[in-house]
């Protein structure tokens, strides 16, 4: 049994690969306001993750040496991928879920001693900033989509 000799004609799989799209088909640049709200949301989410970890492990832990409450930062890591991939659904559910962190910040700002109460106020401020960025991002993207749909109809 011998192996077939290689042919000099190109294989059918090579001709099945579509050509690269022209440069004009590249995606358009995003609206600067939408991009700004995206980076504000990503930045405030990262700052909230860092604050939660630093607060419970280093700055003012409930127990000396850190506490298991630092695990509260883990759920905040989940939406980070969605924000970086421009997923509108992530902006929507994140703006609802972050109110749990807001409530924790308000309660601990009222009940903790310094520096814990100051860190809690920082958590409240970051939650408000993140909510505003998510809400504005969704609003701007929906407005842009409505304008695009109205422009394609007429």
Coordinates of C-alpha atoms in Angstrom, one line a residue:
X1 CA 0.0 0.0 0.0
X2 CA 1.6 3.3 -1.1
X3 CA 0.6 6.8 -0.1
X4 CA -0.9 9.0 -2.8
X5 CA 1.5 11.4 -4.4
X6 CA 1.1 15.1 -3.6
X7 CA -0.7 17.0 -6.3
X8 CA 0.5 20.3 -7.7
X9 CA -3.0 21.7 -7.8
X10 CA -4.2 23.7 -4.7
X11 CA -6.4 21.8 -2.4
X12 CA -10.1 22.5 -2.2
X13 CA -9.9 23.7 1.4
X14 CA -7.5 26.5 0.5
X15 CA -10.0 27.8 -2.1
X16 CA -12.8 27.6 0.4
X17 CA -11.3 30.3 2.6
X18 CA -13.0 33.6 2.0
X19 CA -10.8 36.6 1.2
X20 CA -10.2 39.2 3.8
X21 CA -12.9 41.9 4.0
X22 CA -11.9 45.3 2.5
X23 CA -10.8 48.1 4.9
X24 CA -14.1 49.9 4.4
X25 CA -15.9 47.0 6.2
X26 CA -14.1 47.6 9.5
X27 CA -16.3 48.6 12.4
X28 CA -16.9 52.3 12.9
X29 CA -15.4 54.1 15.8
X30 CA -17.7 54.3 18.9
X31 CA -19.3 57.5 20.0
X32 CA -16.9 59.3 22.4
X33 CA -19.6 59.7 25.0
X34 CA -20.3 56.0 25.0
X35 CA -16.6 55.2 25.2
X36 CA -16.2 57.6 28.1
X37 CA -19.1 56.0 30.0
X38 CA -17.6 52.6 29.3
X39 CA -14.2 53.5 30.7
X40 CA -15.8 55.3 33.7
X41 CA -17.8 52.1 34.5
X42 CA -14.8 49.8 34.1
X43 CA -12.6 52.2 36.2
X44 CA -15.1 52.5 39.0
X45 CA -15.7 48.8 39.1
X46 CA -12.0 48.1 39.3
X47 CA -11.7 50.7 42.0
X48 CA -14.5 49.1 43.9
X49 CA -12.9 45.7 43.7
X50 CA -9.6 47.1 45.0
X51 CA -11.3 49.0 47.8
X52 CA -13.2 45.9 48.9
X53 CA -10.1 43.8 49.0
X54 CA -7.9 46.4 50.7
X55 CA -10.6 47.3 53.2
X56 CA -11.2 43.7 54.4
X57 CA -7.6 42.5 54.2
X58 CA -5.3 45.5 55.1
X59 CA -6.9 48.8 56.0
X60 CA -9.7 48.0 58.4
X61 CA -10.5 44.3 58.6
X62 CA -13.2 43.1 61.0
X63 CA -10.7 40.7 62.6
X64 CA -6.9 41.3 62.8
X65 CA -5.1 39.7 59.9
X66 CA -8.1 40.0 57.5
X67 CA -11.5 38.5 57.3
X68 CA -13.5 36.3 55.0
X69 CA -15.6 39.3 54.1
X70 CA -13.0 40.0 51.5
X71 CA -14.8 37.4 49.4
X72 CA -17.4 40.0 48.7
X73 CA -15.1 41.3 45.9
X74 CA -15.5 38.0 43.9
X75 CA -19.0 38.8 42.5
X76 CA -17.7 42.1 41.3
X77 CA -15.1 40.3 39.1
X78 CA -17.9 38.6 37.1
X79 CA -19.2 41.6 35.2
X80 CA -15.8 42.9 34.3
X81 CA -15.6 40.7 31.3
X82 CA -19.0 41.8 30.1
X83 CA -18.1 45.4 30.4
X84 CA -14.9 45.0 28.4
X85 CA -16.8 43.1 25.7
X86 CA -19.5 45.9 25.4
X87 CA -22.4 43.7 26.5
X88 CA -25.4 45.8 27.2
X89 CA -27.0 43.2 29.3
X90 CA -24.0 43.3 31.7
X91 CA -24.5 47.1 32.2
X92 CA -28.1 46.5 33.0
X93 CA -27.8 43.8 35.6
X94 CA -24.7 45.3 37.2
X95 CA -26.6 48.5 37.8
X96 CA -29.2 46.5 39.7
X97 CA -26.8 44.3 41.7
X98 CA -24.4 47.0 42.9
X99 CA -27.1 48.3 45.2
X100 CA -26.2 45.5 47.6
X101 CA -22.7 47.1 47.9
X102 CA -24.3 50.5 48.3
X103 CA -26.5 49.3 51.2
X104 CA -23.5 47.6 52.9
X105 CA -21.6 50.9 52.5
X106 CA -24.4 53.0 54.1
X107 CA -24.8 50.5 57.0
X108 CA -21.1 50.3 57.7
X109 CA -20.6 54.1 57.3
X110 CA -23.2 54.5 60.0
X111 CA -22.0 51.7 62.3
X112 CA -18.2 51.4 61.9
X113 CA -15.5 53.4 63.6
X114 CA -12.8 55.3 61.6
X115 CA -11.2 54.4 59.2
X116 CA -13.9 51.8 58.4
X117 CA -16.6 54.4 58.1
X118 CA -14.5 56.5 55.7
X119 CA -13.9 53.4 53.6
X120 CA -17.6 52.7 53.6
X121 CA -18.3 56.2 52.3
X122 CA -15.8 55.6 49.6
X123 CA -17.7 52.4 48.7
X124 CA -21.0 54.4 48.6
X125 CA -19.4 57.0 46.3
X126 CA -18.0 54.3 43.9
X127 CA -21.3 52.6 43.8
X128 CA -23.1 55.8 42.8
X129 CA -20.4 56.6 40.2
X130 CA -20.7 53.1 38.8
X131 CA -24.5 53.3 38.7
X132 CA -24.4 56.6 36.9
X133 CA -21.9 55.3 34.4
X134 CA -23.9 52.2 33.6
X135 CA -27.2 54.0 33.4
X136 CA -25.8 56.7 31.1
X137 CA -24.0 54.1 29.0
X138 CA -27.3 52.2 28.4
X139 CA -29.2 55.3 27.6
X140 CA -26.6 56.6 25.1
X141 CA -26.4 53.2 23.3
X142 CA -30.2 52.9 23.1
X143 CA -30.5 56.4 21.8
X144 CA -27.9 55.7 19.1
X145 CA -29.6 52.4 18.1
X146 CA -33.0 54.3 17.8
X147 CA -31.4 56.9 15.6
X148 CA -29.8 54.3 13.4
X149 CA -33.1 52.4 13.1
X150 CA -34.9 55.6 12.2
X151 CA -32.3 56.5 9.6
X152 CA -32.5 53.1 7.9
X153 CA -36.3 53.3 7.7
X154 CA -36.5 56.6 5.8

